[in-house]
Amino acid sequence: MTARTRDIEKAAEVLRAGGLVALPTETVYGLGANAEDPAAVARIFEVKGRPPSHPLIVHIGGAEQLDDWVQDVPGTARVLAEHFWPGPLTLVLRRNPRVPLEATGGLETVAVRVPDHPVALALLSAVGGGVTAPSANRFGSVSPTTADHVRAELGDAVDFVLDGGPCDVGVESTIVDVSGNAPSILRPGGVTREDLEAVLGCPLAVPSASRVRVPGQHPSHYAPRARVVLVEPEKVVAEAESAQELGHRVGVLLPSAFARTPVRAHAVVAVPDSLAAYARGLYGFLREFDRQKCDLIVASLPVKEELGLAIANRLRRAAGPRPTV
């Protein structure tokens, strides 16, 4: 028996006993509980400081288990599951009574996905059921993409941390509502709108507000301790230097087009050319600015295409309800 196998078995035991396990997925690390144990699910909200009305995602082991957790599954949902599971796509459907209302924020819909990570899938197989798992961090703060991030933020509040290495995608799953007449994207994420539209053969709306409550809709979310200010790309350097001169400890997410431009700031991260690399590193960059005790982060929004839509969504949420400069 390998060390990894022993860790997976230990994590499964903790979940079956009503404990909390931080588990790796391809997106971010999740704070997991047995999806059918209301008391364990309630502990997630307590540990995270998460409002009980904010629903969780139920992670399952495969598309063939979908009917065990939801009901009235439309053809659109099955097509999306076939094409994108395992993967960073969450589907919102009518819940099966098997799912406690504690996991759905009292809603009759539930968010479900199959993670694309071998350790997560092995754990789900060992547990033999579903695992509710929002990101393993305090509510509203930066999501963790390594086991060390989880340990640093939640410490002993988690019964077991299952280390699966750094997350490959780095931003949360795309959430698609398929519970109504027409599918819509409730949260941009690791599966792009373009890929979804190519499979469905129709355009998908990305509403600014939704009738369905889902993770990531809080006005301030994915936020570091430092205040985030969003400006146009060509204004990033001037805004950062002005704030630094005013006495701020400024962190800069420098657009790739200006990567060779010198910047007078406390900490500078040159944004990768690749959107996939940017998404994978985004939360780590924000955490590093906090580690360096920056009190202000200056950034610009990427193009809202492909993974740029998800990155822009996270930066806007990190900036909170403040208007873009």
CSV table of N, CA and C in Angstrom, one decimal, residues 31 42-52 137-140 154:
chain,number,residue,atom,x,y,z
A,31,LEU,N,-13.1,22.1,0.7
A,31,LEU,CA,-13.3,21.7,2.1
A,31,LEU,C,-14.5,20.7,2.2
A,42,ALA,N,-23.0,21.2,8.0
A,42,ALA,CA,-23.1,22.5,8.8
A,42,ALA,C,-21.8,22.9,9.3
A,43,ARG,N,-20.9,22.0,9.6
A,43,ARG,CA,-19.5,22.3,10.1
A,43,ARG,C,-18.8,23.1,9.0
A,44,ILE,N,-19.0,22.8,7.7
A,44,ILE,CA,-18.3,23.5,6.7
A,44,ILE,C,-18.6,25.0,6.8
A,45,PHE,N,-19.9,25.3,7.0
A,45,PHE,CA,-20.3,26.7,7.1
A,45,PHE,C,-19.7,27.4,8.3
A,46,GLU,N,-19.6,26.6,9.4
A,46,GLU,CA,-19.0,27.1,10.7
A,46,GLU,C,-17.5,27.4,10.5
A,47,VAL,N,-16.8,26.5,9.9
A,47,VAL,CA,-15.3,26.6,9.7
A,47,VAL,C,-15.0,27.8,8.7
A,48,LYS,N,-15.8,27.9,7.7
A,48,LYS,CA,-15.5,28.9,6.7
A,48,LYS,C,-16.1,30.3,7.0
A,49,GLY,N,-17.0,30.3,8.0
A,49,GLY,CA,-17.7,31.6,8.3
A,49,GLY,C,-18.6,31.9,7.1
A,50,ARG,N,-19.2,30.9,6.5
A,50,ARG,CA,-20.0,31.1,5.3
A,50,ARG,C,-21.5,31.2,5.6
A,51,PRO,N,-22.2,32.1,5.0
A,51,PRO,CA,-23.6,32.3,5.3
A,51,PRO,C,-24.3,30.9,5.0
A,52,PRO,N,-25.2,30.5,5.8
A,52,PRO,CA,-25.9,29.2,5.6
A,52,PRO,C,-26.8,29.2,4.3
A,137,ASN,N,-11.1,27.7,2.3
A,137,ASN,CA,-10.6,28.9,2.8
A,137,ASN,C,-11.8,29.7,3.6
A,138,ARG,N,-11.4,30.7,4.3
A,138,ARG,CA,-12.4,31.5,4.9
A,138,ARG,C,-13.3,32.1,3.8
A,139,PHE,N,-14.6,32.3,4.2
A,139,PHE,CA,-15.6,32.8,3.2
A,139,PHE,C,-15.1,34.2,2.6
A,140,GLY,N,-15.1,34.3,1.3
A,140,GLY,CA,-14.9,35.5,0.7
A,140,GLY,C,-13.4,35.8,0.4
A,154,LEU,N,-6.7,27.6,7.4
A,154,LEU,CA,-7.7,26.9,8.2
A,154,LEU,C,-7.1,26.1,9.4
